[in-house]
């Protein structure tokens, strides 16, 4: 039983390491901020989750605490990437488009002349 | 959104308190008496000012059937996360960067804010999509490989399987 | 066996950190740097948990959690600032 957990932990750890590396590589290679966010968020979320979970499997008495970390990462990473994407668009950085301007349907909402404060609800 | 009756307020407070207490128990990972009592007191104190902002979910949302759907959702989500990562890995490694990005929009039929947040988070972690903004019930999604510009087709393609389960939960 | 796997994983993480740091230095916009910072935070949290396992110190897991929370709040604050809402 214990050996089984160790092997599962090793496999998870290796997978996690590879995905963390791919996240870094994706951030380096992609052409604009939105695509960097895509690669960075997805790869590092799964990578971080599986590395942390693998430690929980290798050391079963830590399992519950590592589970808290895994849940926290799964909840917090998408939120921060969403906030960054919206902030980036509001600053005026338009996405890199291959197929022409009709591929950007978000344009209709955002008018650069308008003050962004107006549509903010009270935080 | 629901009317906040006084009974709703109480269950909302209890839900917040219960969630904070579970996090405390998991984090200390001990059942020593003084730890449990301190945790109950501290999470009670924190829940008093924060339960207004925290959630609209009440305890009466939870039934055995809901728990089953939540587990089903979790499995769909984990599978989508795995597919998404293999997809990203393929795009990052291949030397030509096969991407065709764009921002598409679609309308959702979910009404509760919490369900919308869950859906937006899931969309961010599924293959090739990243939620940029939610205005009322319109989602704006950055899609790394745009297949269609029609809102209805986008909805089917991006959110179809999550929305079906979420509509059953909320 | 476990030793080798740990070394390989640490190597992968090192290269991930190197590439994100390069993006952090290159920019070109503030949002790009923040994306790199977010990635670095997640990699560091995973690394802290690895270190706590290697040196057998349970307390480092707490530090990883606190660092994750602080990094998350930091990225949110930077995003709000870039939006012009702060």
Short mmCIF file of C-alpha atoms in Angstrom, two decimals:
data_model
loop_
_atom_site.label_atom_id
_atom_site.label_comp_id
_atom_site.label_asym_id
_atom_site.label_seq_id
_atom_site.Cartn_x
_atom_site.Cartn_y
_atom_site.Cartn_z
CA UNK A 1 0.00 0.00 0.00
CA UNK A 2 2.71 2.42 1.03
CA UNK A 3 4.81 1.55 -2.01
CA UNK A 4 1.81 2.12 -4.27
CA UNK A 5 1.39 5.62 -2.80
CA UNK A 6 5.10 6.30 -3.35
CA UNK A 7 4.93 5.28 -7.00
CA UNK A 8 1.78 7.35 -7.59
CA UNK A 9 3.51 10.30 -5.92
CA UNK A 10 6.58 9.96 -8.11
CA UNK A 11 4.54 9.85 -11.31
CA UNK A 12 2.46 12.87 -10.24
CA UNK A 13 5.59 14.79 -9.29
CA UNK A 14 7.22 14.17 -12.65
CA UNK A 15 4.04 15.19 -14.54
CA UNK A 16 3.77 18.32 -12.42
CA UNK A 17 7.37 19.28 -13.06
CA UNK A 18 6.92 18.90 -16.81
CA UNK A 19 3.79 21.07 -16.81
CA UNK A 20 5.43 23.77 -14.68
CA UNK A 21 8.27 23.85 -17.21
CA UNK A 22 5.75 24.05 -20.09
CA UNK A 23 4.01 26.95 -18.34
CA UNK A 24 7.26 28.90 -18.23
CA UNK A 25 8.04 28.03 -21.84
CA UNK A 26 4.52 29.04 -22.94
CA UNK A 27 4.84 32.40 -21.23
CA UNK A 28 8.11 32.94 -23.03
CA UNK A 29 6.98 31.87 -26.51
CA UNK A 30 3.42 33.13 -26.97
CA UNK A 31 2.89 36.29 -29.03
CA UNK A 32 0.63 38.42 -26.80
CA UNK A 33 -0.54 38.83 -23.22
CA UNK A 34 -3.80 36.89 -23.59
CA UNK A 35 -2.11 33.83 -25.06
CA UNK A 36 0.57 34.04 -22.38
CA UNK A 37 -2.15 34.05 -19.76
CA UNK A 38 -3.74 31.01 -21.39
CA UNK A 39 -0.56 28.97 -21.37
CA UNK A 40 0.65 30.25 -18.02
CA UNK A 41 -2.57 29.75 -16.07
CA UNK A 42 -3.53 26.30 -17.31
CA UNK A 43 -0.11 24.68 -17.25
CA UNK A 44 0.99 26.08 -13.89
CA UNK A 45 -2.36 25.28 -12.27
CA UNK A 46 -2.19 21.60 -13.14
CA UNK A 47 1.57 21.49 -12.57
CA UNK A 48 1.42 23.09 -9.15
CA UNK A 49 -1.59 21.02 -8.13
CA UNK A 50 0.03 17.71 -9.03
CA UNK A 51 3.42 18.52 -7.48
CA UNK A 52 1.78 19.54 -4.20
CA UNK A 53 -0.54 16.54 -4.25
CA UNK A 54 2.42 14.24 -4.91
CA UNK A 55 4.07 15.48 -1.72
CA UNK A 56 0.81 14.75 0.07
CA UNK A 57 0.93 11.18 -1.24
CA UNK A 58 4.60 10.68 -0.36
CA UNK A 59 4.00 11.92 3.19
CA UNK A 60 0.42 10.80 4.03
CA UNK A 61 0.27 12.70 7.33
CA UNK A 62 0.52 15.98 5.35
CA UNK A 63 -2.21 15.02 2.91
CA UNK A 64 -5.02 17.19 4.31
CA UNK A 65 -2.92 20.32 4.43
CA UNK A 66 -1.64 19.85 0.89
CA UNK A 67 -5.27 19.37 -0.16
CA UNK A 68 -6.04 22.85 1.21
CA UNK A 69 -3.21 24.26 -0.91
CA UNK A 70 -4.42 22.41 -4.02
CA UNK A 71 -7.99 23.71 -3.61
CA UNK A 72 -6.67 27.21 -3.01
CA UNK A 73 -4.54 27.12 -6.18
CA UNK A 74 -7.44 25.75 -8.24
CA UNK A 75 -9.69 28.59 -7.06
CA UNK A 76 -7.26 31.50 -7.07
CA UNK A 77 -5.34 31.06 -10.33
CA UNK A 78 -8.31 31.48 -12.71
CA UNK A 79 -9.52 34.53 -10.78
CA UNK A 80 -6.19 36.33 -11.00
CA UNK A 81 -5.81 35.51 -14.69
CA UNK A 82 -9.33 36.80 -15.37
CA UNK A 83 -8.58 40.04 -13.50
CA UNK A 84 -5.33 40.48 -15.43
CA UNK A 85 -7.00 39.84 -18.82
CA UNK A 86 -9.70 42.42 -18.17
CA UNK A 87 -7.23 44.98 -16.82
CA UNK A 88 -5.05 44.46 -19.87
CA UNK A 89 -7.96 45.07 -22.24
CA UNK A 90 -9.09 48.17 -20.34
CA UNK A 91 -5.58 49.58 -20.59
CA UNK A 92 -5.91 49.44 -24.36
CA UNK A 93 -3.77 46.45 -25.24
CA UNK A 94 -5.70 44.74 -28.03
CA UNK A 95 -5.27 40.99 -28.60
CA UNK A 96 -3.12 39.66 -31.39
CA UNK A 97 -5.55 38.59 -34.14
CA UNK A 98 -4.75 36.43 -37.13
CA UNK A 99 -8.14 36.65 -38.83
CA UNK A 100 -8.99 40.37 -38.81
CA UNK A 101 -10.95 42.65 -36.52
CA UNK A 102 -14.26 40.73 -36.51
CA UNK A 103 -12.54 38.19 -34.29
CA UNK A 104 -12.55 40.71 -31.46
CA UNK A 105 -16.16 40.86 -30.28
CA UNK A 106 -15.28 42.46 -26.95
CA UNK A 107 -14.56 45.73 -28.75
CA UNK A 108 -18.24 46.70 -28.83
CA UNK A 109 -18.44 46.94 -25.02
CA UNK A 110 -15.37 48.95 -24.36
CA UNK A 111 -15.14 52.51 -25.54
CA UNK A 112 -11.73 54.05 -24.80
CA UNK A 113 -13.26 57.56 -24.51
CA UNK A 114 -15.45 56.53 -21.60
CA UNK A 115 -14.05 56.69 -18.09
CA UNK A 116 -13.62 53.13 -16.81
CA UNK A 117 -14.74 54.16 -13.29
CA UNK A 118 -18.34 54.61 -14.42
CA UNK A 119 -19.11 50.97 -15.02
CA UNK A 120 -17.39 49.80 -11.86
CA UNK A 121 -19.72 48.64 -9.17
CA UNK A 122 -18.76 49.56 -5.64
CA UNK A 123 -16.12 47.12 -4.53
CA UNK B 1 -31.13 36.28 -6.79
CA UNK B 2 -33.16 35.42 -3.72
CA UNK B 3 -34.97 37.72 -1.35
CA UNK B 4 -32.98 37.91 1.88
CA UNK B 5 -35.50 36.90 4.49
CA UNK B 6 -34.37 36.56 8.09
CA UNK B 7 -34.31 32.76 7.80
CA UNK B 8 -32.09 33.09 4.71
CA UNK B 9 -29.73 35.30 6.66
CA UNK B 10 -29.33 32.74 9.40
CA UNK B 11 -28.57 29.88 7.04
CA UNK B 12 -26.19 32.06 5.08
CA UNK B 13 -24.33 32.84 8.30
CA UNK B 14 -24.30 29.18 9.26
CA UNK B 15 -22.96 28.19 5.84
CA UNK B 16 -20.16 30.75 6.05
CA UNK B 17 -19.28 29.69 9.57
CA UNK B 18 -19.33 26.01 8.62
CA UNK B 19 -17.05 26.56 5.62
CA UNK B 20 -14.54 28.63 7.62
CA UNK B 21 -14.55 26.03 10.38
CA UNK B 22 -13.88 23.19 7.90
CA UNK B 23 -10.96 25.15 6.43
CA UNK B 24 -9.61 25.68 9.96
CA UNK B 25 -9.90 21.98 10.78
CA UNK B 26 -8.20 20.97 7.55
CA UNK B 27 -5.46 23.50 8.02
CA UNK B 28 -4.57 22.64 11.59
CA UNK B 29 -5.25 18.94 10.82
CA UNK B 30 -5.75 18.06 14.47
CA UNK B 31 -8.72 17.35 16.71
CA UNK B 32 -7.17 18.56 19.99
CA UNK B 33 -9.91 20.14 22.10
CA UNK B 34 -8.43 23.62 22.47
CA UNK B 35 -7.71 23.85 18.72
CA UNK B 36 -11.29 22.92 17.83
CA UNK B 37 -12.79 25.38 20.33
CA UNK B 38 -10.50 28.20 19.19
CA UNK B 39 -11.34 27.45 15.57
CA UNK B 40 -15.08 27.48 16.21
CA UNK B 41 -14.84 30.80 18.08
CA UNK B 42 -12.56 32.48 15.53
CA UNK B 43 -14.60 31.39 12.53
CA UNK B 44 -17.79 32.51 14.31
CA UNK B 45 -16.24 35.96 14.83
CA UNK B 46 -15.05 36.18 11.22
CA UNK B 47 -18.38 34.99 9.83
CA UNK B 48 -20.34 37.81 11.51
CA UNK B 49 -18.98 40.69 9.39
CA UNK B 50 -18.13 38.73 6.24
CA UNK B 51 -21.17 36.56 5.53
CA UNK B 52 -22.94 39.44 3.74
CA UNK B 53 -20.23 39.61 1.09
CA UNK B 54 -19.23 36.02 1.03
CA UNK B 55 -21.97 34.09 -0.70
CA UNK B 56 -25.61 33.77 -1.61
CA UNK B 57 -25.55 30.02 -1.19
CA UNK B 58 -27.65 28.81 1.74
CA UNK B 59 -27.64 25.51 3.52
CA UNK B 60 -30.93 24.49 1.90
CA UNK B 61 -29.13 24.26 -1.43
CA UNK B 62 -27.51 21.09 -0.19
CA UNK B 63 -29.20 17.75 -0.59
CA UNK B 64 -27.77 14.30 -1.39
CA UNK B 65 -28.65 14.75 -5.06
CA UNK B 66 -26.76 18.07 -5.16
CA UNK B 67 -23.72 16.38 -3.67
CA UNK B 68 -23.88 13.77 -6.43
CA UNK B 69 -24.00 16.50 -9.09
CA UNK B 70 -21.10 18.31 -7.44
CA UNK B 71 -19.01 15.13 -7.64
CA UNK B 72 -20.06 14.67 -11.28
CA UNK B 73 -19.06 18.28 -11.98
CA UNK B 74 -15.70 17.72 -10.30
CA UNK B 75 -14.95 14.76 -12.56
CA UNK B 76 -15.97 16.63 -15.74
CA UNK B 77 -13.83 19.53 -14.60
CA UNK B 78 -10.72 17.45 -13.82
CA UNK B 79 -10.96 15.68 -17.19
CA UNK B 80 -11.30 19.03 -18.97
CA UNK B 81 -8.29 20.36 -17.03
CA UNK B 82 -6.18 17.43 -18.18
CA UNK B 83 -7.27 17.81 -21.82
CA UNK B 84 -6.61 21.55 -21.60
CA UNK B 85 -3.07 20.99 -20.42
CA UNK B 86 -2.25 18.47 -23.13
CA UNK B 87 -3.69 20.96 -25.63
CA UNK B 88 -1.53 23.79 -24.27
CA UNK B 89 1.51 21.52 -24.24
CA UNK B 90 0.95 20.64 -27.90
CA UNK B 91 0.63 24.30 -28.89
CA UNK B 92 3.64 25.45 -26.86
CA UNK B 93 6.00 22.73 -28.07
CA UNK B 94 5.16 22.74 -31.77
CA UNK B 95 7.58 25.09 -33.53
CA UNK B 96 4.97 26.92 -35.66
CA UNK B 97 2.66 27.97 -32.77
CA UNK B 98 -0.69 26.81 -34.25
CA UNK B 99 -2.97 29.51 -32.84
CA UNK B 100 -5.84 31.58 -34.25
CA UNK B 101 -6.88 33.77 -31.32
CA UNK B 102 -9.92 35.98 -30.90
CA UNK B 103 -12.50 37.12 -28.34
CA UNK B 104 -16.00 35.65 -28.71
CA UNK B 105 -19.16 36.23 -26.70
CA UNK B 106 -22.18 34.18 -25.67
CA UNK B 107 -25.14 34.44 -23.35
CA UNK B 108 -25.60 32.04 -20.48
CA UNK B 109 -28.88 30.86 -18.97
CA UNK B 110 -27.46 30.69 -15.42
CA UNK B 111 -28.93 33.24 -13.02
CA UNK B 112 -27.04 32.98 -9.73
CA UNK B 113 -23.82 34.97 -9.37
CA UNK B 114 -22.02 32.13 -7.68
CA UNK B 115 -22.84 29.72 -10.53
CA UNK B 116 -21.56 32.29 -13.03
CA UNK B 117 -18.30 32.56 -11.10
CA UNK B 118 -17.87 28.78 -11.08
CA UNK B 119 -18.61 28.64 -14.81
CA UNK B 120 -16.11 31.44 -15.55
CA UNK B 121 -13.41 29.71 -13.50
CA UNK B 122 -14.06 26.41 -15.27
CA UNK B 123 -13.94 28.07 -18.66
CA UNK B 124 -10.55 29.56 -17.83
CA UNK B 125 -9.16 26.13 -17.01
CA UNK B 126 -10.59 24.27 -20.03
CA UNK B 127 -8.99 23.80 -23.44
CA UNK B 128 -7.98 27.01 -25.18
CA UNK B 129 -10.37 29.42 -23.48
CA UNK B 130 -9.94 32.29 -20.99
CA UNK B 131 -12.84 34.32 -19.61
CA UNK B 132 -12.12 38.03 -20.00
CA UNK B 133 -15.32 39.68 -18.74
CA UNK B 134 -18.87 38.98 -17.57
CA UNK B 135 -21.46 41.70 -18.10
CA UNK B 136 -24.87 40.64 -16.73
CA UNK B 137 -25.32 37.32 -18.52
CA UNK B 138 -22.93 37.81 -21.43
CA UNK B 139 -19.56 36.08 -21.24
CA UNK B 140 -16.60 37.40 -23.21
CA UNK B 141 -14.12 34.62 -23.84
CA UNK B 142 -10.63 34.77 -25.30
CA UNK B 143 -10.35 31.69 -27.48
CA UNK B 144 -6.93 30.56 -28.63
CA UNK B 145 -8.30 28.72 -31.67
CA UNK B 146 -11.55 30.33 -32.85
CA UNK B 147 -13.81 27.79 -34.54
CA UNK B 148 -16.99 29.84 -34.81
CA UNK B 149 -18.19 33.42 -34.28
CA UNK B 150 -21.88 32.54 -33.73
CA UNK B 151 -22.81 33.05 -30.03
CA UNK B 152 -24.97 29.91 -29.83
CA UNK B 153 -22.31 27.63 -31.34
CA UNK B 154 -19.68 29.17 -29.06
CA UNK B 155 -21.84 28.43 -26.07
CA UNK B 156 -22.29 24.82 -27.09
CA UNK B 157 -18.60 24.43 -27.80
CA UNK B 158 -17.19 26.19 -24.72
CA UNK B 159 -19.72 25.91 -21.89
CA UNK B 160 -22.17 23.20 -22.97
CA UNK B 161 -21.20 20.37 -20.65
CA UNK B 162 -20.55 22.55 -17.58
CA UNK B 163 -23.75 24.54 -17.93
CA UNK B 164 -25.89 21.42 -18.07
CA UNK B 165 -24.64 20.19 -14.68
CA UNK B 166 -24.59 23.65 -13.07
CA UNK B 167 -28.23 24.24 -14.03
CA UNK B 168 -29.10 21.07 -12.13
CA UNK B 169 -27.21 22.21 -9.01
CA UNK B 170 -28.51 25.79 -8.75
CA UNK C 1 14.68 6.18 -7.43
CA UNK C 2 12.77 8.87 -5.52
CA UNK C 3 15.97 10.93 -5.34
CA UNK C 4 16.36 10.88 -9.11
CA UNK C 5 12.70 11.84 -9.68
CA UNK C 6 13.05 14.75 -7.24
CA UNK C 7 16.19 15.99 -9.02
CA UNK C 8 14.51 15.75 -12.44
CA UNK C 9 11.43 17.64 -11.20
CA UNK C 10 13.59 20.34 -9.62
CA UNK C 11 15.43 20.68 -12.94
CA UNK C 12 12.18 21.15 -14.85
CA UNK C 13 11.05 23.72 -12.31
CA UNK C 14 14.36 25.54 -12.64
CA UNK C 15 13.89 25.88 -16.39
CA UNK C 16 10.30 27.04 -15.87
CA UNK C 17 11.57 29.72 -13.49
CA UNK C 18 14.29 30.74 -15.97
CA UNK C 19 11.83 31.19 -18.85
CA UNK C 20 9.33 33.14 -16.74
CA UNK C 21 12.11 35.35 -15.42
CA UNK C 22 13.19 36.06 -18.99
CA UNK C 23 9.63 37.13 -19.80
CA UNK C 24 9.58 39.19 -16.60
CA UNK C 25 12.70 41.03 -17.75
CA UNK C 26 11.64 41.39 -21.39
CA UNK C 27 8.20 42.83 -20.72
CA UNK C 28 7.10 44.62 -22.99
CA UNK C 29 4.05 45.81 -21.01
CA UNK C 30 3.32 45.88 -17.30
CA UNK C 31 0.61 43.25 -17.75
CA UNK C 32 3.13 40.83 -19.28
CA UNK C 33 5.40 41.26 -16.28
CA UNK C 34 2.48 40.62 -13.95
CA UNK C 35 1.61 37.42 -15.83
CA UNK C 36 5.21 36.28 -15.37
CA UNK C 37 5.02 37.19 -11.67
CA UNK C 38 1.84 35.15 -11.27
CA UNK C 39 3.50 32.12 -12.85
CA UNK C 40 6.58 32.58 -10.69
CA UNK C 41 4.36 32.68 -7.59
CA UNK C 42 2.71 29.38 -8.44
CA UNK C 43 6.04 27.71 -9.23
CA UNK C 44 7.48 29.05 -5.96
CA UNK C 45 4.58 27.66 -3.95
CA UNK C 46 5.17 24.22 -5.47
CA UNK C 47 8.90 24.62 -4.84
CA UNK C 48 8.34 25.53 -1.18
CA UNK C 49 6.29 22.40 -0.66
CA UNK C 50 9.06 20.35 -2.33
CA UNK C 51 11.65 21.96 -0.05
CA UNK C 52 9.55 21.18 3.00
CA UNK C 53 9.49 17.53 1.94
CA UNK C 54 13.23 17.42 1.20
CA UNK C 55 14.22 19.00 4.52
CA UNK C 56 11.39 17.26 6.48
CA UNK C 57 10.03 20.46 7.97
CA UNK C 58 6.27 20.56 8.19
CA UNK C 59 6.21 24.29 8.92
CA UNK C 60 7.31 25.20 5.37
CA UNK C 61 3.92 24.06 4.05
CA UNK C 62 2.31 26.86 6.08
CA UNK C 63 4.75 29.31 4.57
CA UNK C 64 3.82 28.06 1.10
CA UNK C 65 0.13 28.67 1.82
CA UNK C 66 0.75 32.17 3.17
CA UNK C 67 2.98 32.98 0.20
CA UNK C 68 0.28 31.75 -2.17
CA UNK C 69 -2.37 33.93 -0.51
CA UNK C 70 -0.11 37.00 -0.53
CA UNK C 71 0.87 36.44 -4.17
CA UNK C 72 -2.77 36.10 -5.17
CA UNK C 73 -3.74 39.31 -3.39
CA UNK C 74 -0.73 41.09 -4.88
CA UNK C 75 -1.65 40.10 -8.43
CA UNK C 76 -5.26 41.19 -7.86
CA UNK C 77 -4.13 44.57 -6.53
CA UNK C 78 -1.78 45.09 -9.48
CA UNK C 79 -4.61 44.16 -11.87
CA UNK C 80 -6.96 46.67 -10.23
CA UNK C 81 -4.23 49.31 -10.44
CA UNK C 82 -3.62 48.64 -14.14
CA UNK C 83 -7.37 48.89 -14.72
CA UNK C 84 -7.29 52.38 -13.25
CA UNK C 85 -9.76 51.52 -10.50
CA UNK C 86 -7.45 52.01 -7.55
#
